[in-house]
Short mmCIF file of C-alpha atoms in Angstrom, two decimals:
data_model
loop_
_atom_site.label_atom_id
_atom_site.label_comp_id
_atom_site.label_asym_id
_atom_site.label_seq_id
_atom_site.Cartn_x
_atom_site.Cartn_y
_atom_site.Cartn_z
CA MET A 21 -18.51 1.77 -8.65
CA TYR A 22 -15.37 -0.45 -7.69
CA CYS A 23 -15.12 -2.96 -10.79
CA ASN A 24 -11.98 -4.58 -10.59
CA THR A 25 -9.60 -2.19 -12.33
CA LEU A 26 -8.31 1.78 -11.99
CA SER A 27 -7.11 4.61 -14.24
CA ILE A 28 -4.88 5.32 -10.99
CA THR A 29 -1.52 4.15 -11.04
CA THR A 30 0.98 5.96 -9.22
CA PRO A 31 1.94 4.59 -5.53
CA THR A 32 0.42 7.61 -3.85
CA GLY A 33 -2.97 7.48 -6.02
CA LEU A 34 -3.41 4.07 -5.58
CA LEU A 35 -2.71 4.74 -1.95
CA ASP A 36 -5.35 7.14 -0.91
CA VAL A 37 -8.17 4.06 -3.00
CA LEU A 38 -6.65 2.10 -0.72
CA MET A 39 -7.30 4.25 2.51
CA VAL A 40 -10.60 5.70 1.08
CA VAL A 41 -11.93 1.96 0.24
CA GLY A 42 -9.89 0.99 4.41
CA LYS A 43 -12.95 2.84 4.76
CA PHE A 44 -15.54 1.03 2.95
CA GLU A 45 -14.63 -2.58 3.00
CA ILE A 46 -14.17 -3.00 0.40
CA ALA A 47 -11.42 -6.05 0.57
CA SER A 48 -11.41 -6.80 -3.80
CA CYS A 49 -10.21 -3.10 -3.84
CA MET A 50 -8.19 -2.94 -1.25
CA ARG A 51 -6.18 -5.72 -2.53
CA TYR A 52 -6.17 -4.70 -6.07
CA CYS A 53 -4.39 -1.64 -4.75
CA SER A 54 -2.67 -3.50 -2.15
CA ASN A 55 -1.25 -5.99 -4.87
CA GLU A 56 -0.33 -3.65 -7.69
CA LEU A 57 1.41 -0.94 -5.04
CA GLN A 58 3.84 -3.60 -4.10
CA LYS A 59 4.74 -4.47 -8.66
CA GLN A 60 6.55 -1.28 -8.55
CA GLN A 61 9.74 0.44 -7.62
CA VAL A 62 8.47 2.59 -5.02
CA ALA A 63 10.36 5.68 -3.42
CA ILE A 64 11.31 6.23 -0.20
CA GLU A 65 9.29 8.65 1.27
CA SER A 66 6.10 6.46 0.04
CA THR A 67 7.36 3.58 1.44
CA LEU A 68 7.25 4.94 4.84
CA LEU A 69 2.90 6.56 4.13
CA TYR A 70 2.34 2.71 3.90
CA LEU A 71 3.61 2.40 7.21
CA ASP A 72 1.64 5.04 8.37
CA LEU A 73 -1.45 3.62 7.10
CA PRO A 74 -4.50 3.86 9.49
CA PHE A 75 -5.08 1.04 11.61
CA LYS A 76 -8.02 -0.30 10.15
CA VAL A 77 -6.94 -0.36 6.66
CA SER A 78 -3.33 -1.88 8.17
CA MET A 79 -5.55 -5.00 9.54
CA VAL A 80 -6.51 -6.08 5.87
CA ASP A 81 -3.83 -9.49 5.41
CA VAL A 82 -3.36 -8.16 2.22
CA VAL A 83 -2.23 -4.43 3.63
CA GLN A 84 -0.31 -6.23 5.99
CA LEU A 85 1.24 -8.03 3.82
CA LEU A 86 2.40 -5.17 2.24
CA ILE A 87 3.84 -3.53 4.99
CA ASP A 88 5.99 -6.25 5.58
CA VAL A 89 7.65 -6.06 2.13
CA ALA A 90 7.80 -2.23 3.23
CA ARG A 91 10.18 -2.62 5.62
CA LEU A 92 12.50 -4.69 4.53
CA ASN A 93 12.92 -2.74 1.22
CA LEU A 94 14.38 -0.05 3.82
CA ARG A 95 15.46 -2.59 6.02
CA PHE A 96 18.35 -2.53 2.90
CA ARG A 97 17.89 0.67 1.71
CA ASP A 98 20.49 3.37 2.01
CA ILE A 99 18.08 6.19 3.75
CA ASN A 100 20.79 8.70 3.42
CA LYS A 101 20.73 8.76 -0.78
#
């Protein structure tokens, strides 16, 4: 049962949790994961995963903000590095 904290802190772990809680529409956990992901400096690979979230998950407002941040992040990166 989710109680507003998670021991997972890695971007991929938080993304996995986000996808699972999206299936069950646990809004508070989706908000928590999205906020934590936005705080982290992530690799381009993780950023691309944000853009590939399932439709149902990506349509939640707080997750949409994460996706918008990911798009901006990609726009300003040199992907040749």
